[in-house]
Short mmCIF file of C-alpha atoms in Angstrom, two decimals:
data_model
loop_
_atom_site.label_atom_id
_atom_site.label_comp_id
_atom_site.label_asym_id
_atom_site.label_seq_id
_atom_site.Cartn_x
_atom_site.Cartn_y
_atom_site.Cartn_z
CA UNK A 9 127.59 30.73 150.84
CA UNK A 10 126.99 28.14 148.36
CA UNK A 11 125.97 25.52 151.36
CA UNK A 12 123.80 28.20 152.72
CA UNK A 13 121.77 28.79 149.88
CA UNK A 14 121.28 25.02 148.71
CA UNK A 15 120.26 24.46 152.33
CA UNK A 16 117.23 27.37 151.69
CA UNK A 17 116.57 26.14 148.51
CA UNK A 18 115.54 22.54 149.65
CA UNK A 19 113.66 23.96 152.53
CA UNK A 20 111.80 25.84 150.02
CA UNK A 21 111.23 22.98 148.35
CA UNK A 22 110.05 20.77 151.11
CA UNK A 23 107.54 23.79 152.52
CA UNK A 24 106.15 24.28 148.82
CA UNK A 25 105.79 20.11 148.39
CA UNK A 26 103.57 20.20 151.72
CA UNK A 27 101.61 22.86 151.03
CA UNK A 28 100.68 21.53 147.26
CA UNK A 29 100.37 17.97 148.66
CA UNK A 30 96.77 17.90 148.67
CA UNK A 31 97.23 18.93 145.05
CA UNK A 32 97.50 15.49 144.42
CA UNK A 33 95.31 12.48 144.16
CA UNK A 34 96.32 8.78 145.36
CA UNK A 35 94.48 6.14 143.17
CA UNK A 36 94.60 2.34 143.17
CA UNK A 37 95.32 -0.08 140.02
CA UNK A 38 94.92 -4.06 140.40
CA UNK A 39 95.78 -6.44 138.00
CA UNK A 40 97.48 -9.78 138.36
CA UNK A 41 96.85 -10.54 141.58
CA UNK A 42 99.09 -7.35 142.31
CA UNK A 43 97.66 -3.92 143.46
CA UNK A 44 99.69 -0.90 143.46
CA UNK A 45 98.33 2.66 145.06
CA UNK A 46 99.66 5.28 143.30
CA UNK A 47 99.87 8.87 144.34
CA UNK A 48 100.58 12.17 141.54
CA UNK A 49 97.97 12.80 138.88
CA UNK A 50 95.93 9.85 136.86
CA UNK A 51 95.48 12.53 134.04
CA UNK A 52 98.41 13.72 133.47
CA UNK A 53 100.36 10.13 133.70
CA UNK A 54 102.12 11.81 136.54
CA UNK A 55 103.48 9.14 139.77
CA UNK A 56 105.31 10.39 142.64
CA UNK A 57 108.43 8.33 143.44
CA UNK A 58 110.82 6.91 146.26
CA UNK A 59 113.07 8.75 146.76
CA UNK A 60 110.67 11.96 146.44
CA UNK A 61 107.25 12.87 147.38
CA UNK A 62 106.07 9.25 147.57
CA UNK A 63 108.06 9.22 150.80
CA UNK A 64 105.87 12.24 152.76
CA UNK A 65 103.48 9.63 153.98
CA UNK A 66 103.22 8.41 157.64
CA UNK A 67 104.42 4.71 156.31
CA UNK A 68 102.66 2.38 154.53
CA UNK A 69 98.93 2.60 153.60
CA UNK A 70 97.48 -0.53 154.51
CA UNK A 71 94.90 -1.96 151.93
CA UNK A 72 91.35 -3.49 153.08
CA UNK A 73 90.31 -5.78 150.34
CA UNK A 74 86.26 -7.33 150.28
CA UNK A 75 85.22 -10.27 148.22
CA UNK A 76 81.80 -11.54 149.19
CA UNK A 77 81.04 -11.21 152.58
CA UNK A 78 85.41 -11.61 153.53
CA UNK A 79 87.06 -8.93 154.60
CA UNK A 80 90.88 -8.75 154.42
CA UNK A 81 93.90 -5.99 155.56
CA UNK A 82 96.76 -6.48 153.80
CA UNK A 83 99.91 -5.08 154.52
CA UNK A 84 101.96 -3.26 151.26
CA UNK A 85 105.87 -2.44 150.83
CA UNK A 86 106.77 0.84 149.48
CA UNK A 87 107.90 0.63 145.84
CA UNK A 88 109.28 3.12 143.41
CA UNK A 89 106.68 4.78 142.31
CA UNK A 90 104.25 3.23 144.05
CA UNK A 91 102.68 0.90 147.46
CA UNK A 92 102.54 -2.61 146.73
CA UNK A 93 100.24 -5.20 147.33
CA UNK A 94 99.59 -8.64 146.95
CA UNK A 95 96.06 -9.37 146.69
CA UNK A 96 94.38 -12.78 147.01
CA UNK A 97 91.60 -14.04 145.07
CA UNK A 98 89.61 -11.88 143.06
CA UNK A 99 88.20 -8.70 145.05
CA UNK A 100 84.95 -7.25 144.72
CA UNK A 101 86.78 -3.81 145.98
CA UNK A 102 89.86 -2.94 147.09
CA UNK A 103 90.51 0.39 149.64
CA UNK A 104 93.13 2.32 150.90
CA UNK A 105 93.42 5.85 152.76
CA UNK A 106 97.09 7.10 153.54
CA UNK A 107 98.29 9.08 156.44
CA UNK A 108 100.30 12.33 156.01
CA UNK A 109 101.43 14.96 158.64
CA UNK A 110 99.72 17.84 159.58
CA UNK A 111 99.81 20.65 156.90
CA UNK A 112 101.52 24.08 158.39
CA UNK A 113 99.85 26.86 157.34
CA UNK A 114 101.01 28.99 160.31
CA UNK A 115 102.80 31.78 158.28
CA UNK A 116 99.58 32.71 156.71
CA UNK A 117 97.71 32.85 159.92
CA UNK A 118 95.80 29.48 158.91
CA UNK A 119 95.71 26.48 161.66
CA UNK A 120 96.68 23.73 160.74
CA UNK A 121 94.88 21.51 157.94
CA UNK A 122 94.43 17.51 157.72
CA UNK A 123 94.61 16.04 154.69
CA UNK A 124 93.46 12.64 154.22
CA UNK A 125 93.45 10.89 150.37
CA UNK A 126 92.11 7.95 149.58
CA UNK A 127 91.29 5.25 146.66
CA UNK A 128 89.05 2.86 145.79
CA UNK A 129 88.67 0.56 143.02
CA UNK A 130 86.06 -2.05 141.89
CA UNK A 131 85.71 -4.98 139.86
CA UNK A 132 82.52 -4.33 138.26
CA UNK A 133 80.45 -0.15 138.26
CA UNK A 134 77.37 -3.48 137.80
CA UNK A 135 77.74 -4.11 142.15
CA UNK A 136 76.57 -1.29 144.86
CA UNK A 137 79.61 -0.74 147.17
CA UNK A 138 78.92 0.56 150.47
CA UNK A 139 80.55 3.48 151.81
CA UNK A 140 83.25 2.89 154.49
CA UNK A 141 85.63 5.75 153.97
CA UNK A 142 84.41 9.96 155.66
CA UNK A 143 84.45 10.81 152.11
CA UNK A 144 83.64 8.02 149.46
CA UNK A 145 82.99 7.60 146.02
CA UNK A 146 81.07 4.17 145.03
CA UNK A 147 79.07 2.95 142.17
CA UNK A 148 75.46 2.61 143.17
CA UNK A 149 74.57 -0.53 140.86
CA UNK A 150 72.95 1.42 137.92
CA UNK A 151 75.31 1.85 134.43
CA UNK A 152 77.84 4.94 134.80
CA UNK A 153 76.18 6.10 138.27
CA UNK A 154 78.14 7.09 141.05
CA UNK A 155 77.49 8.19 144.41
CA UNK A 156 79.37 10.60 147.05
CA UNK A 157 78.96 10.60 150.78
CA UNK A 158 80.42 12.09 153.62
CA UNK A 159 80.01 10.85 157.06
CA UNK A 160 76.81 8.45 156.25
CA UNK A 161 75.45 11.47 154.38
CA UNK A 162 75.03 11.86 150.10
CA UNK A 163 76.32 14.87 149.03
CA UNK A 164 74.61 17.04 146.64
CA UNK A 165 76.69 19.50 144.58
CA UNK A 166 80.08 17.87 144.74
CA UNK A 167 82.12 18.02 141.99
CA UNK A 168 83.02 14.89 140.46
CA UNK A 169 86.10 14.61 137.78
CA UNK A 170 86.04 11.35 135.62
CA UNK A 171 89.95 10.70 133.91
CA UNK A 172 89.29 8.64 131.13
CA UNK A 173 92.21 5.99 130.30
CA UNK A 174 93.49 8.57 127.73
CA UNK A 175 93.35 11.34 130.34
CA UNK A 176 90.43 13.50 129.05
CA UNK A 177 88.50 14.81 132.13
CA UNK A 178 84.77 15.81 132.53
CA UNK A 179 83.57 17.27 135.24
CA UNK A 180 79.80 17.10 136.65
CA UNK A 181 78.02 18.07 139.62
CA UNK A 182 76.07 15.77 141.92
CA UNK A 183 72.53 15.80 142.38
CA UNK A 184 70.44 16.35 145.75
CA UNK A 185 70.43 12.61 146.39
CA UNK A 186 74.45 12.82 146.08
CA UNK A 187 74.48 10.55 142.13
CA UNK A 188 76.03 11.29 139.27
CA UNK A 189 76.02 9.49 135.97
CA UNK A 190 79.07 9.27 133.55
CA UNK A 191 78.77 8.24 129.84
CA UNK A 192 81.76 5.79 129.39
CA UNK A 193 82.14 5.00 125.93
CA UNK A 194 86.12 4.17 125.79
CA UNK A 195 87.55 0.71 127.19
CA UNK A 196 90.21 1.11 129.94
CA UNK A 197 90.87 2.50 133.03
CA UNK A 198 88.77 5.41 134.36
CA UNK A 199 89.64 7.71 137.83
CA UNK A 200 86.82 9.90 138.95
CA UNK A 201 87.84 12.19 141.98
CA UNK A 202 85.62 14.03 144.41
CA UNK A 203 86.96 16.44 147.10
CA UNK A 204 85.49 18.01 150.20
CA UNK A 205 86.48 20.68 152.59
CA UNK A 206 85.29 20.56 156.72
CA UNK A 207 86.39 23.07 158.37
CA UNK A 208 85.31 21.71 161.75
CA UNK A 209 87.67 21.89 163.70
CA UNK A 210 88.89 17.99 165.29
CA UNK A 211 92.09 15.86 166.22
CA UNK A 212 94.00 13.78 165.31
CA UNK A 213 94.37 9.81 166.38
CA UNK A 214 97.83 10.81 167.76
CA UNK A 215 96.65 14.01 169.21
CA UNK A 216 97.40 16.84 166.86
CA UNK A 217 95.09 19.66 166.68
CA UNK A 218 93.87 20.97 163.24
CA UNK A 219 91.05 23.74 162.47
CA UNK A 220 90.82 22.35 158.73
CA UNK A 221 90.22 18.93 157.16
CA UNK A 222 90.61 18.23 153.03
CA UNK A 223 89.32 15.10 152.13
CA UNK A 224 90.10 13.93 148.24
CA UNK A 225 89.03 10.51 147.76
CA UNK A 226 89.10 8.62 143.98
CA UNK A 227 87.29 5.65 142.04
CA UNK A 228 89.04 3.13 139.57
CA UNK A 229 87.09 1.05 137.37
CA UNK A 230 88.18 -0.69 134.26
CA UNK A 231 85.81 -1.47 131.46
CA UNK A 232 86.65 -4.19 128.96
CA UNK A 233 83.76 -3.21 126.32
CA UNK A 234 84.03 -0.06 124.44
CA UNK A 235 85.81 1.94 121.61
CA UNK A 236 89.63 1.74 121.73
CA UNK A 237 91.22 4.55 123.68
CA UNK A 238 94.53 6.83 123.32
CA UNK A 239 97.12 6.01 125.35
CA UNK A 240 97.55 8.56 128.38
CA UNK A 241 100.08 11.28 127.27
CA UNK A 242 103.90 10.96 127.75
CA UNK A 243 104.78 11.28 131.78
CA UNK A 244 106.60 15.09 133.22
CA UNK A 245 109.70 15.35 132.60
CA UNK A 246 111.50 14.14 135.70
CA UNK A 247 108.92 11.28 136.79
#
């Protein structure tokens, strides 16, 4: 009986982990010549570990890394709370987008949904980045502006969250040319987050049929000027 119920309990578990996974947000950090893409919650100091949740993803991310006109892939190893990377040089931008199975959302008469998160970061919010990813988030050039666009196209009325390196969030709304501009006045890390639903329906590169797609795509950007910053609150018990 015991055995029985521990063995519903976990399945529980694992159905209620995939359904909240695109809950989450995956965001890069670089420093040292080391990058590490992290996936949990910026905000709430929360990472994901291996063993655990850190291990739902379809293997290692690989991690495209520009500096000038070069363009690099480099291949990471799964840490413990995070995908490692060496990087070489110093990057203009760094980008990664993971690959997790097909969400099941059969028992409430929903097809299937692909999730897809990715992260960016940048060296400097002073140099344009060119979108690469379906959904991205880039600076545009001008102080504290960013821009979103899906698919070659800006997109107005997105909602973009900006974690501050103590965790604060604001939230603002895009404009019809798909900018929006961020007062930064702490130094430290930032995360700003955009998501974006398709419900197009498309398949997979192995196949798989889904009638939903969730994008959730973030920024990181440190700034060494500014007003010193709390330190991000204590991590979740457990993590």
């Amino acid at each position: 009986m015991k055995s029985s119920l521990h063995s519903l309990l976990t399945a529980a578990v694992l159905i209620t982990g995939a359904a909240n996974a695109n809950a989450h947000q995956m965001w890069l950090e670089n420093a040292g010549g080391q990058a590490r893409l992290h996936f949990g919650e910026f905000n709430d100091n929360l990472r994901e570990t291996s063993p655990g949740r850190l291990d739902s993803f379809k293997g290692v991310p690989t991690l495209d890394q520009h500096t000038g006109a070069v363009a690099q892939r480099l291949q990471g190893q799964l840490g413990k709370d995070s995908f490692n990377y060496s990087v070489a040089g110093t990057p203009d931008t760094l980008f990664a987008a993971a690959t997790h199975p097909l969400i099941d959302r059969s028992k409430r008469n929903l097809p299937a949904m692909y999730w897809q998160p990715s992260a960016r970061w940048v060296a400097s919010l002073a140099q344009p980045v060119a979108p690469t990813a379906p959904l991205d988030l880039v600076p545009t050039g001008k102080p504290g502006e960013l821009k979103v666009v899906y698919k070659g196209t800006p997109v107005a009325k997105a909602k973009v969250q900006l974690a501050a390196p103590s965790g604060w969030t604001r939230e603002v709304e895009t404009g019809e040319d798909g900018t929006v501009t961020f007062v930064t006045p702490w130094k430290g890390q930032y995360v700003a987050e955009v998501k974006h639903t398709d419900k197009t329906e498309g398949t997979t590169a192995q196949g798989e049929k889904y009638g939903e797609a969730s994008y959730v795509t973030t920024l990181t950007f440190v700034l060494a000027d500014g007003m010193a910053s709390p330190a991000l609150p204590e991590p979740p018990k457990g993590h």
